[in-house]
Amino acid sequence: MTELDNSSRPLIVQSWQRVAMSGLFPGASVDDAAIEEVDRRSRLMVAAAPVLDEMAVELEGTGFAVILADRHARLVDLRYGDRHLQSKLEKVGAAEGRRFLEETTGTNSIATAFELRRGVAVRGEEHYIEALKKLSCYGQPIANPVTRRIEGVLDITCLSEDDSPLLAPFVIRAARQIGERLLEESRQAEQRIFRSFQD
């Protein structure tokens, strides 16, 4: 089994330990995880769509991908800056409807962000699954401002050589915008319910 060196960050080491205890091995294929149906009309998808559209425009022609996972860690929206990265991510199992959990996909910024309920960067060799080690990714949970529950995780992924410290604030800002849109939608829903009682 691949080992992390002594300089590895504790959260990555702990994630690898959880993954190893689940029985997953580094040579496993992410493609083995089942594909599930995606609800395109979910509150999360409706709230996220304009933010993802804007991100896609900003990233057009670049080697970056933006991925949205729902509250079940299921990939529900994938946007690619270029086709080259799209084919690479599809080859390693990034597909709409696939669940990214640590026990099925190892240490990565979607699965580990869900596990820890906080933003996570996973760079290159920090990935548990061998096929993902050429990538760097940043995942940020999207919290429902009303319930405080995690509604999903927003991720930005690139090849390791394209990694940049600017990716973290970029994805944090976008996740916050989606959370604000969820709050606005909740307020509008409450107002509709209130009006229906007044009629």
PDB file of C-alpha atoms in Angstrom:
ATOM      1  CA  MET A   1       0.000   0.000   0.000  1.00  0.00           C
ATOM      2  CA  THR A   2       1.133   3.548  -0.721  1.00  0.00           C
ATOM      3  CA  GLU A   3       2.229   5.431   2.391  1.00  0.00           C
ATOM      4  CA  LEU A   4       2.098   9.100   3.282  1.00  0.00           C
ATOM      5  CA  ASP A   5       5.324  10.691   4.440  1.00  0.00           C
ATOM      6  CA  ASN A   6       5.760  12.189   7.917  1.00  0.00           C
ATOM      7  CA  SER A   7       5.107  15.735   6.677  1.00  0.00           C
ATOM      8  CA  SER A   8       1.559  14.898   5.611  1.00  0.00           C
ATOM      9  CA  ARG A   9      -1.261  16.949   7.089  1.00  0.00           C
ATOM     10  CA  PRO A  10      -3.124  15.269   9.979  1.00  0.00           C
ATOM     11  CA  LEU A  11      -6.534  15.532   8.289  1.00  0.00           C
ATOM     12  CA  ILE A  12      -5.169  13.653   5.254  1.00  0.00           C
ATOM     13  CA  VAL A  13      -3.520  10.989   7.440  1.00  0.00           C
ATOM     14  CA  GLN A  14      -6.778  10.506   9.369  1.00  0.00           C
ATOM     15  CA  SER A  15      -8.757  10.261   6.141  1.00  0.00           C
ATOM     16  CA  TRP A  16      -6.380   7.580   4.794  1.00  0.00           C
ATOM     17  CA  GLN A  17      -6.839   5.642   8.045  1.00  0.00           C
ATOM     18  CA  ARG A  18     -10.647   5.798   7.727  1.00  0.00           C
ATOM     19  CA  VAL A  19     -10.464   4.715   4.089  1.00  0.00           C
ATOM     20  CA  ALA A  20      -8.096   1.820   4.837  1.00  0.00           C
ATOM     21  CA  MET A  21     -10.421   0.618   7.638  1.00  0.00           C
ATOM     22  CA  SER A  22     -13.316   0.595   5.150  1.00  0.00           C
ATOM     23  CA  GLY A  23     -11.387  -1.989   3.082  1.00  0.00           C
ATOM     24  CA  LEU A  24     -10.753   0.191   0.039  1.00  0.00           C
ATOM     25  CA  PHE A  25      -7.342  -0.280  -1.585  1.00  0.00           C
ATOM     26  CA  PRO A  26      -5.335   2.362  -3.518  1.00  0.00           C
ATOM     27  CA  GLY A  27      -5.633   0.517  -6.833  1.00  0.00           C
ATOM     28  CA  ALA A  28      -9.446   0.461  -6.653  1.00  0.00           C
ATOM     29  CA  SER A  29     -11.456   2.008  -9.470  1.00  0.00           C
ATOM     30  CA  VAL A  30     -13.861   4.857  -8.760  1.00  0.00           C
ATOM     31  CA  ASP A  31     -15.854   3.478 -11.717  1.00  0.00           C
ATOM     32  CA  ASP A  32     -17.013   0.646  -9.445  1.00  0.00           C
ATOM     33  CA  ALA A  33     -19.320   3.012  -7.528  1.00  0.00           C
ATOM     34  CA  ALA A  34     -22.905   2.864  -8.808  1.00  0.00           C
ATOM     35  CA  ILE A  35     -24.543   5.631 -10.867  1.00  0.00           C
ATOM     36  CA  GLU A  36     -27.761   6.995  -9.344  1.00  0.00           C
ATOM     37  CA  GLU A  37     -30.490   9.208 -10.743  1.00  0.00           C
ATOM     38  CA  VAL A  38     -30.109  12.962 -10.247  1.00  0.00           C
ATOM     39  CA  ASP A  39     -32.992  15.308  -9.351  1.00  0.00           C
ATOM     40  CA  ARG A  40     -32.387  18.363 -11.562  1.00  0.00           C
ATOM     41  CA  ARG A  41     -35.241  20.265  -9.866  1.00  0.00           C
ATOM     42  CA  SER A  42     -33.906  19.943  -6.325  1.00  0.00           C
ATOM     43  CA  ARG A  43     -33.579  23.118  -4.214  1.00  0.00           C
ATOM     44  CA  LEU A  44     -29.807  22.773  -4.375  1.00  0.00           C
ATOM     45  CA  MET A  45     -29.717  22.486  -8.172  1.00  0.00           C
ATOM     46  CA  VAL A  46     -32.048  25.468  -8.618  1.00  0.00           C
ATOM     47  CA  ALA A  47     -30.020  27.601  -6.188  1.00  0.00           C
ATOM     48  CA  ALA A  48     -26.667  26.541  -7.640  1.00  0.00           C
ATOM     49  CA  ALA A  49     -27.417  26.834 -11.373  1.00  0.00           C
ATOM     50  CA  PRO A  50     -26.785  30.607 -11.800  1.00  0.00           C
ATOM     51  CA  VAL A  51     -23.610  30.422  -9.688  1.00  0.00           C
ATOM     52  CA  LEU A  52     -22.320  27.429 -11.662  1.00  0.00           C
ATOM     53  CA  ASP A  53     -23.177  29.182 -14.932  1.00  0.00           C
ATOM     54  CA  GLU A  54     -21.082  32.184 -13.869  1.00  0.00           C
ATOM     55  CA  MET A  55     -18.196  29.963 -12.743  1.00  0.00           C
ATOM     56  CA  ALA A  56     -18.295  28.072 -16.050  1.00  0.00           C
ATOM     57  CA  VAL A  57     -17.968  31.351 -17.978  1.00  0.00           C
ATOM     58  CA  GLU A  58     -15.030  32.438 -15.789  1.00  0.00           C
ATOM     59  CA  LEU A  59     -13.281  29.076 -16.257  1.00  0.00           C
ATOM     60  CA  GLU A  60     -13.933  28.649 -19.981  1.00  0.00           C
ATOM     61  CA  GLY A  61     -10.796  27.587 -21.819  1.00  0.00           C
ATOM     62  CA  THR A  62      -8.923  26.739 -18.610  1.00  0.00           C
ATOM     63  CA  GLY A  63      -7.874  23.377 -17.179  1.00  0.00           C
ATOM     64  CA  PHE A  64     -10.375  23.540 -14.324  1.00  0.00           C
ATOM     65  CA  ALA A  65     -13.604  21.685 -13.587  1.00  0.00           C
ATOM     66  CA  VAL A  66     -16.381  22.686 -11.211  1.00  0.00           C
ATOM     67  CA  ILE A  67     -18.310  19.829  -9.640  1.00  0.00           C
ATOM     68  CA  LEU A  68     -21.407  20.000  -7.450  1.00  0.00           C
ATOM     69  CA  ALA A  69     -22.344  17.090  -5.178  1.00  0.00           C
ATOM     70  CA  ASP A  70     -25.694  16.908  -3.383  1.00  0.00           C
ATOM     71  CA  ARG A  71     -26.389  16.029   0.264  1.00  0.00           C
ATOM     72  CA  HIS A  72     -25.935  12.320  -0.570  1.00  0.00           C
ATOM     73  CA  ALA A  73     -22.420  12.991  -1.971  1.00  0.00           C
ATOM     74  CA  ARG A  74     -23.804  12.285  -5.452  1.00  0.00           C
ATOM     75  CA  LEU A  75     -22.261  14.291  -8.314  1.00  0.00           C
ATOM     76  CA  VAL A  76     -25.145  16.294  -9.762  1.00  0.00           C
ATOM     77  CA  ASP A  77     -23.476  18.909 -11.983  1.00  0.00           C
ATOM     78  CA  LEU A  78     -20.071  18.881 -13.701  1.00  0.00           C
ATOM     79  CA  ARG A  79     -18.712  21.835 -15.701  1.00  0.00           C
ATOM     80  CA  TYR A  80     -15.393  21.704 -17.558  1.00  0.00           C
ATOM     81  CA  GLY A  81     -13.127  24.524 -18.704  1.00  0.00           C
ATOM     82  CA  ASP A  82     -11.834  22.327 -21.523  1.00  0.00           C
ATOM     83  CA  ARG A  83     -12.439  18.906 -23.108  1.00  0.00           C
ATOM     84  CA  HIS A  84      -8.953  17.646 -22.221  1.00  0.00           C
ATOM     85  CA  LEU A  85      -9.683  17.778 -18.490  1.00  0.00           C
ATOM     86  CA  GLN A  86     -13.198  16.416 -19.040  1.00  0.00           C
ATOM     87  CA  SER A  87     -11.858  13.245 -20.664  1.00  0.00           C
ATOM     88  CA  LYS A  88      -9.274  12.793 -17.881  1.00  0.00           C
ATOM     89  CA  LEU A  89     -11.896  13.138 -15.137  1.00  0.00           C
ATOM     90  CA  GLU A  90     -14.345  10.839 -16.906  1.00  0.00           C
ATOM     91  CA  LYS A  91     -11.593   8.205 -17.195  1.00  0.00           C
ATOM     92  CA  VAL A  92     -11.088   8.254 -13.405  1.00  0.00           C
ATOM     93  CA  GLY A  93     -14.809   7.919 -12.678  1.00  0.00           C
ATOM     94  CA  ALA A  94     -16.195  11.458 -12.347  1.00  0.00           C
ATOM     95  CA  ALA A  95     -19.723  11.013 -13.671  1.00  0.00           C
ATOM     96  CA  GLU A  96     -23.098  12.537 -12.959  1.00  0.00           C
ATOM     97  CA  GLY A  97     -24.966  10.390 -10.441  1.00  0.00           C
ATOM     98  CA  ARG A  98     -21.875   8.740  -8.925  1.00  0.00           C
ATOM     99  CA  ARG A  99     -21.539   9.028  -5.137  1.00  0.00           C
ATOM    100  CA  PHE A 100     -18.184  10.224  -3.842  1.00  0.00           C
ATOM    101  CA  LEU A 101     -17.834   8.772  -0.352  1.00  0.00           C
ATOM    102  CA  GLU A 102     -14.537   7.975   1.350  1.00  0.00           C
ATOM    103  CA  GLU A 103     -15.351   4.259   1.489  1.00  0.00           C
ATOM    104  CA  THR A 104     -15.855   4.128  -2.299  1.00  0.00           C
ATOM    105  CA  THR A 105     -13.616   6.888  -3.691  1.00  0.00           C
ATOM    106  CA  GLY A 106     -11.011   7.384  -0.946  1.00  0.00           C
ATOM    107  CA  THR A 107      -9.554  10.684   0.212  1.00  0.00           C
ATOM    108  CA  ASN A 108     -10.694  13.492  -2.094  1.00  0.00           C
ATOM    109  CA  SER A 109     -12.135  16.958  -1.647  1.00  0.00           C
ATOM    110  CA  ILE A 110     -15.768  15.907  -2.028  1.00  0.00           C
ATOM    111  CA  ALA A 111     -15.811  12.746   0.089  1.00  0.00           C
ATOM    112  CA  THR A 112     -13.509  14.140   2.776  1.00  0.00           C
ATOM    113  CA  ALA A 113     -15.338  17.492   2.944  1.00  0.00           C
ATOM    114  CA  PHE A 114     -18.541  15.528   3.620  1.00  0.00           C
ATOM    115  CA  GLU A 115     -16.812  13.446   6.254  1.00  0.00           C
ATOM    116  CA  LEU A 116     -15.306  16.452   8.059  1.00  0.00           C
ATOM    117  CA  ARG A 117     -18.134  18.931   7.338  1.00  0.00           C
ATOM    118  CA  ARG A 118     -15.545  21.576   6.407  1.00  0.00           C
ATOM    119  CA  GLY A 119     -13.595  22.804   3.411  1.00  0.00           C
ATOM    120  CA  VAL A 120     -10.748  20.558   2.287  1.00  0.00           C
ATOM    121  CA  ALA A 121      -7.950  20.729  -0.265  1.00  0.00           C
ATOM    122  CA  VAL A 122      -6.547  17.404  -1.480  1.00  0.00           C
ATOM    123  CA  ARG A 123      -3.476  17.804  -3.654  1.00  0.00           C
ATOM    124  CA  GLY A 124      -1.863  15.207  -5.892  1.00  0.00           C
ATOM    125  CA  GLU A 125      -0.306  12.440  -3.820  1.00  0.00           C
ATOM    126  CA  GLU A 126      -2.687  13.156  -0.918  1.00  0.00           C
ATOM    127  CA  HIS A 127      -5.412  11.287  -2.829  1.00  0.00           C
ATOM    128  CA  TYR A 128      -5.824   7.718  -1.604  1.00  0.00           C
ATOM    129  CA  ILE A 129      -6.857   6.252  -4.968  1.00  0.00           C
ATOM    130  CA  GLU A 130      -3.906   5.976  -7.360  1.00  0.00           C
ATOM    131  CA  ALA A 131      -5.928   7.133 -10.378  1.00  0.00           C
ATOM    132  CA  LEU A 132      -6.709  10.472  -8.662  1.00  0.00           C
ATOM    133  CA  LYS A 133      -3.113  11.353  -7.712  1.00  0.00           C
ATOM    134  CA  LYS A 134      -2.566  13.497 -10.816  1.00  0.00           C
ATOM    135  CA  LEU A 135      -5.303  15.870  -9.653  1.00  0.00           C
ATOM    136  CA  SER A 136      -5.657  18.641  -7.102  1.00  0.00           C
ATOM    137  CA  CYS A 137      -9.081  19.537  -5.786  1.00  0.00           C
ATOM    138  CA  TYR A 138     -10.737  21.930  -3.359  1.00  0.00           C
ATOM    139  CA  GLY A 139     -14.115  21.120  -1.820  1.00  0.00           C
ATOM    140  CA  GLN A 140     -16.322  23.429   0.218  1.00  0.00           C
ATOM    141  CA  PRO A 141     -19.541  22.293   1.940  1.00  0.00           C
ATOM    142  CA  ILE A 142     -22.697  24.251   1.151  1.00  0.00           C
ATOM    143  CA  ALA A 143     -24.644  24.728   4.365  1.00  0.00           C
ATOM    144  CA  ASN A 144     -28.340  25.532   4.450  1.00  0.00           C
ATOM    145  CA  PRO A 145     -28.361  28.860   6.363  1.00  0.00           C
ATOM    146  CA  VAL A 146     -31.705  27.973   8.001  1.00  0.00           C
ATOM    147  CA  THR A 147     -31.219  24.340   9.042  1.00  0.00           C
ATOM    148  CA  ARG A 148     -27.378  24.370   9.175  1.00  0.00           C
ATOM    149  CA  ARG A 149     -27.444  21.010   7.387  1.00  0.00           C
ATOM    150  CA  ILE A 150     -24.955  20.283   4.629  1.00  0.00           C
ATOM    151  CA  GLU A 151     -26.873  20.520   1.356  1.00  0.00           C
ATOM    152  CA  GLY A 152     -23.894  19.567  -0.790  1.00  0.00           C
ATOM    153  CA  VAL A 153     -20.249  20.196  -1.606  1.00  0.00           C
ATOM    154  CA  LEU A 154     -18.882  22.469  -4.298  1.00  0.00           C
ATOM    155  CA  ASP A 155     -15.563  21.351  -5.772  1.00  0.00           C
ATOM    156  CA  ILE A 156     -12.999  22.753  -8.159  1.00  0.00           C
ATOM    157  CA  THR A 157     -10.549  20.272  -9.685  1.00  0.00           C
ATOM    158  CA  CYS A 158      -7.496  20.573 -11.907  1.00  0.00           C
ATOM    159  CA  LEU A 159      -4.357  18.677 -12.845  1.00  0.00           C
ATOM    160  CA  SER A 160      -1.756  18.973 -10.076  1.00  0.00           C
ATOM    161  CA  GLU A 161       0.527  21.141 -12.201  1.00  0.00           C
ATOM    162  CA  ASP A 162      -2.275  23.735 -12.556  1.00  0.00           C
ATOM    163  CA  ASP A 163      -2.888  23.951  -8.792  1.00  0.00           C
ATOM    164  CA  SER A 164      -3.122  27.450  -7.323  1.00  0.00           C
ATOM    165  CA  PRO A 165      -3.767  28.845  -3.824  1.00  0.00           C
ATOM    166  CA  LEU A 166      -6.390  31.118  -5.445  1.00  0.00           C
ATOM    167  CA  LEU A 167      -8.703  28.126  -5.982  1.00  0.00           C
ATOM    168  CA  ALA A 168      -9.675  27.880  -2.306  1.00  0.00           C
ATOM    169  CA  PRO A 169     -11.122  31.423  -1.947  1.00  0.00           C
ATOM    170  CA  PHE A 170     -12.761  31.076  -5.385  1.00  0.00           C
ATOM    171  CA  VAL A 171     -14.693  27.946  -4.371  1.00  0.00           C
ATOM    172  CA  ILE A 172     -15.452  29.281  -0.859  1.00  0.00           C
ATOM    173  CA  ARG A 173     -17.018  32.426  -2.325  1.00  0.00           C
ATOM    174  CA  ALA A 174     -19.127  30.447  -4.797  1.00  0.00           C
ATOM    175  CA  ALA A 175     -20.332  27.994  -2.108  1.00  0.00           C
ATOM    176  CA  ARG A 176     -21.358  30.974   0.049  1.00  0.00           C
ATOM    177  CA  GLN A 177     -23.319  32.437  -2.884  1.00  0.00           C
ATOM    178  CA  ILE A 178     -25.201  29.153  -3.326  1.00  0.00           C
ATOM    179  CA  GLY A 179     -25.977  29.132   0.416  1.00  0.00           C
ATOM    180  CA  GLU A 180     -27.350  32.686   0.144  1.00  0.00           C
ATOM    181  CA  ARG A 181     -29.547  31.635  -2.762  1.00  0.00           C
ATOM    182  CA  LEU A 182     -30.845  28.678  -0.698  1.00  0.00           C
ATOM    183  CA  LEU A 183     -31.733  31.150   2.083  1.00  0.00           C
ATOM    184  CA  GLU A 184     -33.562  33.426  -0.342  1.00  0.00           C
ATOM    185  CA  GLU A 185     -35.503  30.460  -1.739  1.00  0.00           C
ATOM    186  CA  SER A 186     -36.446  29.396   1.828  1.00  0.00           C
ATOM    187  CA  ARG A 187     -37.738  32.896   2.562  1.00  0.00           C
ATOM    188  CA  GLN A 188     -39.809  32.938  -0.619  1.00  0.00           C
ATOM    189  CA  ALA A 189     -41.247  29.497   0.209  1.00  0.00           C
ATOM    190  CA  GLU A 190     -42.186  30.705   3.721  1.00  0.00           C
ATOM    191  CA  GLN A 191     -43.907  33.765   2.247  1.00  0.00           C
ATOM    192  CA  ARG A 192     -45.872  31.574  -0.181  1.00  0.00           C
ATOM    193  CA  ILE A 193     -47.010  29.354   2.699  1.00  0.00           C
ATOM    194  CA  PHE A 194     -47.933  32.395   4.807  1.00  0.00           C
ATOM    195  CA  ARG A 195     -49.961  33.902   1.928  1.00  0.00           C
ATOM    196  CA  SER A 196     -51.780  30.604   1.352  1.00  0.00           C
ATOM    197  CA  PHE A 197     -52.961  30.677   4.987  1.00  0.00           C
ATOM    198  CA  GLN A 198     -54.201  34.248   4.575  1.00  0.00           C
ATOM    199  CA  ASP A 199     -56.379  33.383   1.554  1.00  0.00           C
TER     200      ASP A 199
END
